[in-house]
Amino acid sequence: MEFPYEKDNKERIPFEHYLSEYQKIDPKEAAERCGVEYDEEKQQFHVRLMGYHYLVDYPEFAVHKEHEEEEGAFLLLDTVAAKISVLRFLISGQVVKSSGKYLTYREVPWGEVYFRQFEGRCLTRLKFAFGFKLDKFCEAMEKLGAKRLTLGDASYEFEYINGLHVRFILWTGDDEFPPASQILFEDNFPYAYQAEDLAVVGDISINTLKILAGK
């Protein structure tokens, strides 16, 4: 992957680090640990990110659409943050069975410490992106095939990556009150990601919705 600008060091250096760590993993062990399929003959992981299907090469980490004809918001093809998120999942993540409970960010380990950053980066961004445009929010979620819920004024549950689900909840704004939002993480998330990773999960999810909503 090329990084033409020096300003990309904030992404380039972590990406290069995690790529190096990825190349050291046992792909069969990683597949079992993360609950993803691994094709030993083709040396490819089958990864789902935001509802889209990818083939991820090992050890090069080249990323391809699993179905070339499929259209949508394929952030994993060219977004460094998405690549790092998947790398971290395959390197050290683990998918365990969820109890069915969902956690606020404050409830995940170390979430209280990083909450202010998460609030500004994800909750505030979500509510002002879609809090006055619930129709666009619903349209984007329906394109993802997300499950509609009955929480707030509009809410959906979707799979972020293989076996890990997120809920987005919105309350619409009006002339008197601003919009509000909540993001809930399935209770198996802490086995796969650390608290600081969840801001990236929020970013990638919101970016995907904005693309699908035509923003």
XYZ file of N, CA and C in Angstrom:
645
model
N 0.839 -1.191 0.000
C 0.000 0.000 0.000
C 0.874 1.241 0.000
N 0.558 2.233 -0.845
C 1.341 3.450 -0.938
C 0.724 4.547 -0.086
N 1.594 5.338 0.548
C 1.172 6.484 1.340
C 1.894 7.700 0.784
N 1.262 8.455 -0.132
C 1.968 9.504 -0.848
C 2.291 10.737 -0.023
N 1.680 10.932 1.147
C 1.878 12.145 1.909
C 2.448 11.832 3.281
N 3.343 12.700 3.730
C 3.938 12.525 5.045
C 2.891 12.534 6.147
N 1.804 13.285 5.945
C 0.760 13.363 6.956
C 0.113 12.007 7.222
N 0.334 11.043 6.331
C -0.268 9.725 6.516
C 0.530 8.843 7.477
N 1.607 9.405 8.079
C 2.398 8.611 9.012
C 1.571 8.065 10.157
N 0.537 8.806 10.591
C -0.294 8.351 11.706
C -0.997 7.046 11.372
N -1.229 6.794 10.083
C -1.831 5.528 9.674
C -0.787 4.561 9.137
N 0.210 5.092 8.425
C 1.197 4.217 7.794
C 1.995 3.421 8.821
N 2.466 4.084 9.862
C 3.313 3.401 10.840
C 2.548 2.298 11.573
N 1.320 2.565 12.093
C 0.561 1.454 12.694
C 0.248 0.346 11.698
N -0.100 0.725 10.463
C -0.418 -0.300 9.470
C 0.778 -1.210 9.233
N 1.948 -0.643 9.082
C 3.137 -1.449 8.842
C 3.444 -2.357 10.036
N 3.217 -1.839 11.238
C 3.432 -2.648 12.445
C 2.479 -3.844 12.473
N 1.180 -3.586 12.269
C 0.213 -4.674 12.347
C 0.353 -5.642 11.173
N 0.776 -5.152 10.019
C 1.031 -6.059 8.898
C 2.155 -7.026 9.253
N 3.199 -6.509 9.910
C 4.304 -7.366 10.331
C 3.828 -8.425 11.326
N 2.971 -8.022 12.268
C 2.439 -8.976 13.241
C 1.523 -10.003 12.571
N 0.743 -9.552 11.608
C -0.169 -10.444 10.869
C 0.603 -11.551 10.164
N 1.748 -11.211 9.621
C 2.529 -12.181 8.863
C 3.160 -13.254 9.748
N 3.062 -13.062 11.076
C 3.609 -14.037 12.023
C 2.551 -15.015 12.563
N 1.275 -14.738 12.299
C 0.233 -15.570 12.899
C 0.148 -16.927 12.212
N -0.445 -17.877 12.909
C -0.825 -19.160 12.318
C -2.228 -18.961 11.751
N -2.391 -18.952 10.430
C -3.702 -18.616 9.865
C -4.818 -19.573 10.275
N -4.507 -20.844 10.435
C -5.539 -21.796 10.850
C -5.983 -21.523 12.287
N -5.033 -21.202 13.149
C -5.379 -20.859 14.529
C -6.198 -19.579 14.572
N -5.809 -18.588 13.766
C -6.537 -17.321 13.731
C -7.964 -17.518 13.240
N -8.128 -18.365 12.239
C -9.464 -18.623 11.701
C -10.363 -19.245 12.758
N -9.829 -20.196 13.505
C -10.615 -20.840 14.557
C -10.924 -19.859 15.677
N -9.942 -19.071 16.068
C -10.105 -18.121 17.160
C -11.113 -17.031 16.823
N -11.109 -16.585 15.575
C -11.964 -15.470 15.149
C -13.273 -15.913 14.505
N -13.445 -17.197 14.315
C -14.682 -17.669 13.716
C -14.831 -17.294 12.258
N -13.703 -17.279 11.529
C -13.746 -16.977 10.097
C -13.258 -18.196 9.321
N -13.677 -18.276 8.084
C -13.241 -19.376 7.223
C -11.871 -19.054 6.632
N -11.012 -20.072 6.562
C -9.701 -19.898 5.929
C -9.512 -20.995 4.890
N -9.220 -20.575 3.654
C -8.981 -21.498 2.553
C -7.476 -21.762 2.485
N -7.048 -22.952 2.940
C -5.615 -23.257 2.978
C -4.998 -23.296 1.584
N -5.743 -23.800 0.608
C -5.197 -23.910 -0.744
C -4.940 -22.526 -1.343
N -5.901 -21.634 -1.199
C -5.759 -20.283 -1.763
C -5.097 -19.303 -0.793
N -4.930 -19.716 0.456
C -4.337 -18.880 1.506
C -5.128 -17.564 1.636
N -6.420 -17.717 1.887
C -7.298 -16.558 2.002
C -8.278 -16.725 3.155
N -8.445 -15.652 3.914
C -9.512 -15.578 4.906
C -10.777 -15.058 4.228
N -11.939 -15.536 4.684
C -13.224 -15.002 4.254
C -13.733 -14.092 5.377
N -13.705 -12.811 5.141
C -14.044 -11.824 6.172
C -15.273 -11.029 5.749
N -16.178 -10.829 6.701
C -17.314 -9.925 6.479
C -17.066 -8.650 7.279
N -17.179 -7.506 6.626
C -17.062 -6.222 7.317
C -18.218 -5.343 6.868
N -19.040 -4.923 7.819
C -20.209 -4.083 7.533
C -21.112 -4.706 6.470
N -21.239 -6.029 6.525
C -22.152 -6.714 5.619
C -21.582 -7.059 4.267
N -20.343 -6.654 4.005
C -19.725 -6.925 2.711
C -18.701 -8.046 2.842
N -18.615 -8.867 1.792
C -17.790 -10.074 1.834
C -16.454 -9.832 1.126
N -15.370 -10.198 1.828
C -14.026 -9.990 1.302
C -13.217 -11.277 1.375
N -12.221 -11.350 0.493
C -11.180 -12.359 0.574
C -9.894 -11.633 0.956
N -9.249 -12.095 2.016
C -8.043 -11.440 2.523
C -6.879 -12.421 2.433
N -5.890 -12.080 1.633
C -4.755 -12.975 1.414
C -3.853 -13.038 2.643
N -3.265 -14.220 2.823
C -2.236 -14.401 3.847
C -0.988 -14.940 3.155
N 0.195 -14.387 3.416
C 0.507 -13.365 4.426
C 0.533 -11.931 3.907
N 0.188 -11.696 2.645
C 0.357 -10.360 2.065
C -0.684 -9.347 2.540
N -1.841 -9.823 2.970
C -2.974 -8.979 3.336
C -3.494 -8.151 2.147
N -3.429 -8.720 0.959
C -4.132 -8.115 -0.170
C -5.612 -8.409 0.013
N -6.464 -7.424 -0.299
C -7.908 -7.539 -0.058
C -8.658 -7.504 -1.380
N -9.628 -8.411 -1.538
C -10.429 -8.482 -2.750
C -11.902 -8.638 -2.373
N -12.777 -8.197 -3.254
C -14.191 -8.530 -3.104
C -14.364 -10.027 -3.286
N -15.208 -10.638 -2.464
C -15.505 -12.052 -2.674
C -16.400 -12.234 -3.894
N -17.286 -11.258 -4.126
C -18.176 -11.297 -5.285
C -17.949 -10.021 -6.092
N -17.237 -10.132 -7.183
C -16.804 -8.962 -7.939
C -17.950 -8.091 -8.412
N -19.098 -8.719 -8.672
C -20.232 -7.959 -9.204
C -20.954 -7.162 -8.120
N -20.672 -7.438 -6.858
C -21.373 -6.780 -5.761
C -20.990 -5.314 -5.667
N -21.971 -4.463 -5.417
C -21.730 -3.033 -5.276
C -22.055 -2.594 -3.857
N -21.449 -1.494 -3.443
C -21.715 -0.989 -2.101
C -20.556 -0.178 -1.564
N -20.464 -0.080 -0.249
C -19.438 0.716 0.413
C -18.329 -0.215 0.903
N -17.391 -0.542 0.036
C -16.332 -1.507 0.338
C -15.123 -0.789 0.937
N -15.247 -0.352 2.168
C -14.191 0.434 2.798
C -12.901 -0.353 2.998
N -12.998 -1.666 3.137
C -11.800 -2.456 3.401
C -10.845 -2.479 2.212
N -11.331 -2.154 1.028
C -10.468 -2.167 -0.149
C -9.426 -1.057 -0.118
N -9.796 0.115 0.415
C -8.885 1.256 0.296
C -8.830 2.179 1.507
N -9.412 1.780 2.623
C -9.397 2.605 3.831
C -8.446 1.992 4.843
N -7.409 2.742 5.196
C -6.370 2.199 6.071
C -6.926 1.854 7.447
N -7.805 2.700 7.992
C -8.375 2.422 9.314
C -9.128 1.093 9.314
N -9.854 0.807 8.237
C -10.578 -0.460 8.144
C -9.602 -1.629 8.065
N -8.521 -1.451 7.325
C -7.517 -2.507 7.221
C -6.892 -2.802 8.585
N -6.568 -1.741 9.326
C -5.975 -1.929 10.649
C -6.968 -2.641 11.577
N -8.238 -2.263 11.484
C -9.258 -2.898 12.321
C -9.332 -4.397 12.066
N -9.282 -4.784 10.807
C -9.337 -6.210 10.463
C -8.035 -6.907 10.853
N -6.911 -6.241 10.646
C -5.632 -6.815 11.061
C -5.626 -7.111 12.556
N -6.052 -6.146 13.361
C -6.057 -6.336 14.812
C -6.997 -7.480 15.217
N -8.106 -7.595 14.516
C -9.045 -8.690 14.782
C -8.388 -10.041 14.527
N -7.727 -10.182 13.387
C -7.126 -11.461 13.024
C -5.884 -11.773 13.859
N -5.167 -10.743 14.282
C -3.951 -10.948 15.059
C -4.268 -11.404 16.486
N -5.199 -10.723 17.140
C -5.395 -10.991 18.570
C -6.851 -11.100 19.004
N -7.770 -10.936 18.088
C -9.176 -11.002 18.451
C -9.658 -12.414 18.708
N -10.793 -12.494 19.365
C -11.418 -13.784 19.639
C -12.924 -13.599 19.651
N -13.633 -14.455 18.963
C -15.091 -14.396 18.980
C -15.616 -15.480 19.902
N -16.320 -15.061 20.940
C -16.977 -15.992 21.855
C -18.480 -15.789 21.729
N -19.218 -16.728 22.226
C -20.673 -16.627 22.130
C -21.187 -15.491 22.997
N -22.055 -14.681 22.437
C -22.645 -13.572 23.182
C -23.773 -14.081 24.076
N -23.976 -13.392 25.204
C -25.103 -13.722 26.078
C -26.388 -13.073 25.587
N -26.243 -12.208 24.573
C -27.398 -11.463 24.078
C -27.487 -10.060 24.651
N -26.621 -9.747 25.602
C -26.615 -8.420 26.211
C -25.792 -7.457 25.371
N -26.175 -6.176 25.408
C -25.432 -5.131 24.717
C -24.915 -4.120 25.724
N -23.719 -3.594 25.460
C -23.036 -2.702 26.379
C -22.913 -1.300 25.810
N -23.058 -0.293 26.666
C -22.674 1.055 26.274
C -21.146 1.119 26.270
N -20.613 2.169 25.673
C -19.157 2.306 25.638
C -18.585 2.392 27.051
N -19.278 3.075 27.938
C -18.792 3.208 29.317
C -18.693 1.857 30.024
N -19.455 0.873 29.567
C -19.490 -0.422 30.237
C -18.400 -1.380 29.777
N -17.737 -1.081 28.673
C -16.656 -1.955 28.234
C -15.410 -1.629 29.066
N -14.487 -2.579 29.245
C -13.278 -2.294 30.013
C -12.528 -1.076 29.476
N -12.214 -0.139 30.367
C -11.533 1.110 30.054
C -12.394 2.097 29.271
N -13.649 1.780 29.070
C -14.521 2.679 28.329
C -14.706 4.022 29.009
N -14.751 4.011 30.337
C -14.920 5.268 31.069
C -13.736 6.201 30.817
N -12.544 5.634 30.683
C -11.329 6.429 30.477
C -11.350 7.140 29.129
N -11.817 6.444 28.102
C -11.780 6.979 26.743
C -13.124 7.545 26.277
N -14.076 7.687 27.198
C -15.430 8.024 26.772
C -15.503 9.367 26.058
N -14.812 10.384 26.546
C -14.910 11.710 25.921
C -14.479 11.672 24.461
N -13.410 10.936 24.183
C -12.971 10.813 22.790
C -14.010 10.079 21.952
N -14.561 9.001 22.517
C -15.576 8.233 21.794
C -16.829 9.072 21.567
N -17.209 9.843 22.570
C -18.404 10.676 22.452
C -18.280 11.655 21.295
N -17.142 12.350 21.220
C -16.969 13.317 20.145
C -16.796 12.685 18.782
N -16.055 11.595 18.755
C -15.716 10.976 17.481
C -16.864 10.166 16.894
N -17.730 9.601 17.758
C -18.768 8.691 17.274
C -20.187 9.153 17.609
N -20.494 9.339 18.886
C -21.868 9.668 19.265
C -22.299 11.014 18.700
N -21.445 12.037 18.849
C -21.798 13.363 18.325
C -21.880 13.335 16.807
N -20.940 12.664 16.193
C -20.929 12.591 14.730
C -22.163 11.881 14.203
N -22.549 10.782 14.853
C -23.723 10.029 14.412
C -24.985 10.864 14.522
N -25.162 11.545 15.652
C -26.419 12.273 15.851
C -26.544 13.461 14.910
N -25.436 14.131 14.592
C -25.550 15.274 13.691
C -25.529 14.867 12.224
N -25.016 13.667 11.927
C -25.077 13.171 10.547
C -26.485 12.739 10.174
N -27.209 12.130 11.136
C -28.498 11.536 10.797
C -29.653 11.924 11.716
N -29.386 12.695 12.773
C -30.447 13.012 13.727
C -31.584 13.830 13.164
N -31.313 14.570 12.099
C -32.367 15.337 11.431
C -32.787 14.675 10.114
N -32.208 13.512 9.824
C -32.484 12.831 8.557
C -32.653 11.334 8.813
N -33.663 11.002 9.588
C -33.886 9.598 9.917
C -34.200 8.766 8.681
N -34.798 9.390 7.675
C -35.102 8.651 6.455
C -33.819 8.179 5.771
N -32.798 9.027 5.752
C -31.515 8.648 5.158
C -30.831 7.561 5.983
N -30.936 7.682 7.292
C -30.374 6.674 8.201
C -31.022 5.318 7.939
N -32.332 5.293 7.869
C -33.058 4.036 7.634
C -32.746 3.477 6.255
N -32.665 4.357 5.267
C -32.351 3.921 3.906
C -30.993 3.235 3.859
N -29.988 3.834 4.514
C -28.649 3.258 4.516
C -28.633 1.929 5.257
N -29.312 1.861 6.395
C -29.346 0.624 7.166
C -30.043 -0.499 6.396
N -31.103 -0.157 5.692
C -31.804 -1.174 4.906
C -30.898 -1.714 3.798
N -30.064 -0.857 3.216
C -29.124 -1.311 2.192
C -28.114 -2.284 2.767
N -27.790 -2.104 4.043
C -26.862 -3.018 4.715
C -27.520 -4.344 5.072
N -28.847 -4.387 5.037
C -29.549 -5.569 5.503
C -29.591 -5.651 7.009
N -29.500 -4.485 7.675
C -29.508 -4.450 9.133
C -30.892 -4.801 9.682
N -30.913 -5.234 10.926
C -32.157 -5.620 11.593
C -32.771 -4.394 12.276
N -34.002 -4.071 11.917
C -34.662 -2.912 12.507
C -35.128 -3.226 13.930
N -34.912 -2.282 14.838
C -35.310 -2.420 16.234
C -36.379 -1.396 16.576
N -36.854 -1.424 17.801
C -37.915 -0.503 18.224
C -37.419 0.463 19.300
N -36.124 0.677 19.366
C -35.534 1.579 20.341
C -35.443 2.990 19.775
N -35.621 4.013 20.619
C -35.515 5.388 20.164
C -36.505 5.707 19.067
N -36.148 6.688 18.232
C -36.985 7.037 17.081
C -36.616 6.218 15.850
N -35.382 5.729 15.812
C -34.938 4.834 14.736
C -33.736 4.066 15.263
N -33.718 2.783 15.034
C -32.614 1.974 15.554
C -32.453 0.699 14.737
N -31.202 0.257 14.642
C -30.881 -0.947 13.881
C -29.743 -1.701 14.542
N -29.736 -3.002 14.288
C -28.640 -3.876 14.715
C -27.970 -4.422 13.464
N -26.642 -4.399 13.439
C -25.915 -4.890 12.264
C -24.637 -5.583 12.708
N -24.098 -6.412 11.834
C -22.839 -7.098 12.098
C -21.697 -6.204 11.644
N -20.778 -5.907 12.565
C -19.594 -5.128 12.179
C -18.589 -6.023 11.460
N -18.165 -7.064 12.125
C -17.255 -8.054 11.547
C -17.736 -9.418 12.033
N -17.254 -10.459 11.430
C -17.746 -11.819 11.696
C -18.092 -12.060 13.169
N -19.383 -12.192 13.466
C -19.820 -12.576 14.800
C -19.897 -11.471 15.829
N -19.657 -10.215 15.453
C -19.688 -9.087 16.383
C -20.710 -8.057 15.907
N -21.714 -7.795 16.741
C -22.819 -6.941 16.333
C -22.876 -5.623 17.114
N -23.407 -4.608 16.440
C -23.512 -3.257 16.991
C -24.947 -2.772 16.817
N -25.396 -1.931 17.741
C -26.693 -1.278 17.602
C -26.514 0.239 17.561
N -27.126 0.870 16.576
C -27.174 2.332 16.471
C -28.595 2.780 16.801
N -28.722 3.743 17.708
C -30.027 4.256 18.126
C -30.024 5.770 17.970
N -31.086 6.302 17.368
C -31.207 7.752 17.159
C -32.522 8.278 17.719
N -32.456 9.487 18.282
C -33.628 10.266 18.654
C -33.566 11.548 17.841
N -34.613 11.849 17.108
C -34.585 12.966 16.185
C -34.557 14.301 16.915
N -34.005 15.294 16.247
C -33.985 16.644 16.798
C -35.100 17.483 16.234
N -35.370 18.617 16.883
C -36.364 19.566 16.375
C -35.884 20.973 16.702
N -36.780 21.965 16.569
C -36.385 23.356 16.803
C -36.005 23.619 18.249
N -36.486 22.790 19.142
C -36.253 23.025 20.568
C -35.161 22.145 21.157
N -35.075 20.893 20.685
C -34.117 19.956 21.264
C -33.181 19.404 20.186
N -31.914 19.235 20.520
C -30.978 18.643 19.561
C -31.215 17.142 19.446
N -30.720 16.522 18.395
C -30.845 15.066 18.284
C -29.947 14.376 19.304
N -30.167 13.100 19.519
C -29.352 12.304 20.434
C -29.087 10.941 19.804
N -28.018 10.304 20.261
C -27.665 8.992 19.710
C -27.082 8.105 20.790
N -27.119 6.811 20.542
C -26.471 5.830 21.400
C -25.914 4.727 20.510
N -24.756 4.211 20.891
C -24.140 3.082 20.201
C -23.914 1.985 21.233
N -24.417 0.800 20.953
C -24.288 -0.332 21.870
C -23.496 -1.448 21.191
N -22.650 -2.101 21.975
C -21.797 -3.162 21.458
C -22.197 -4.500 22.074
N -22.282 -5.524 21.252
C -22.582 -6.856 21.758
C -21.547 -7.235 22.818
N -21.957 -7.972 23.833
C -21.078 -8.186 24.985
C -19.898 -9.117 24.711
N -19.757 -9.619 23.476
C -18.551 -10.372 23.139
C -17.466 -9.488 22.512
N -17.767 -8.206 22.295
C -16.793 -7.284 21.709
C -15.498 -7.192 22.518
N -15.537 -7.115 23.864
C -14.287 -6.967 24.615
C -13.305 -8.112 24.446
N -13.756 -9.262 23.954
C -12.841 -10.371 23.687
C -12.100 -10.175 22.360
N -12.643 -9.330 21.514
C -12.084 -9.132 20.178
C -11.353 -7.809 20.021
N -11.826 -6.786 20.723
C -11.263 -5.447 20.577
C -11.125 -4.770 21.928
N -10.155 -3.865 22.020
C -9.997 -3.039 23.205
C -10.848 -1.781 23.062
N -11.018 -1.054 24.168
C -11.898 0.120 24.173
C -11.498 1.140 23.113
N -10.192 1.394 22.975
C -9.764 2.410 22.006
C -10.051 1.989 20.568
N -10.182 0.668 20.317
C -10.529 0.190 18.974
C -11.971 0.516 18.604
N -12.821 0.662 19.614
C -14.247 0.806 19.334
C -14.594 2.146 18.710
N -13.737 3.162 18.916
C -13.946 4.422 18.200
C -13.751 4.217 16.701
N -12.813 3.356 16.333
C -12.593 3.036 14.917
C -13.785 2.247 14.377
N -14.304 1.329 15.178
C -15.515 0.597 14.789
C -16.644 1.579 14.494
N -16.820 2.557 15.382
C -17.846 3.571 15.166
C -17.593 4.385 13.913
N -16.336 4.803 13.719
C -15.966 5.586 12.538
C -16.296 4.848 11.246
N -15.853 3.603 11.164
C -16.054 2.816 9.947
C -17.539 2.591 9.701
N -18.276 2.342 10.757
C -19.722 2.119 10.615
C -20.417 3.380 10.119
N -20.096 4.522 10.720
C -20.725 5.782 10.311
C -20.317 6.150 8.890
N -19.040 5.971 8.552
C -18.587 6.270 7.192
C -19.321 5.421 6.163
N -19.531 4.152 6.487
C -20.263 3.265 5.582
C -21.684 3.779 5.373
N -22.345 4.157 6.451
C -23.722 4.661 6.352
C -23.785 5.942 5.533
N -22.822 6.822 5.723
C -22.832 8.081 4.982
C -22.671 7.846 3.482
N -21.810 6.874 3.123
C -21.663 6.544 1.716
C -22.968 5.991 1.149
N -23.588 5.073 1.884
C -24.820 4.459 1.413
C -25.983 5.443 1.373
N -25.924 6.446 2.236
C -26.984 7.470 2.246
C -26.737 8.549 1.193
N -25.606 8.459 0.519
C -25.307 9.438 -0.527
C -24.878 10.775 -0.002
N -24.301 10.790 1.240
C -23.869 12.048 1.831
C -22.467 12.386 1.357
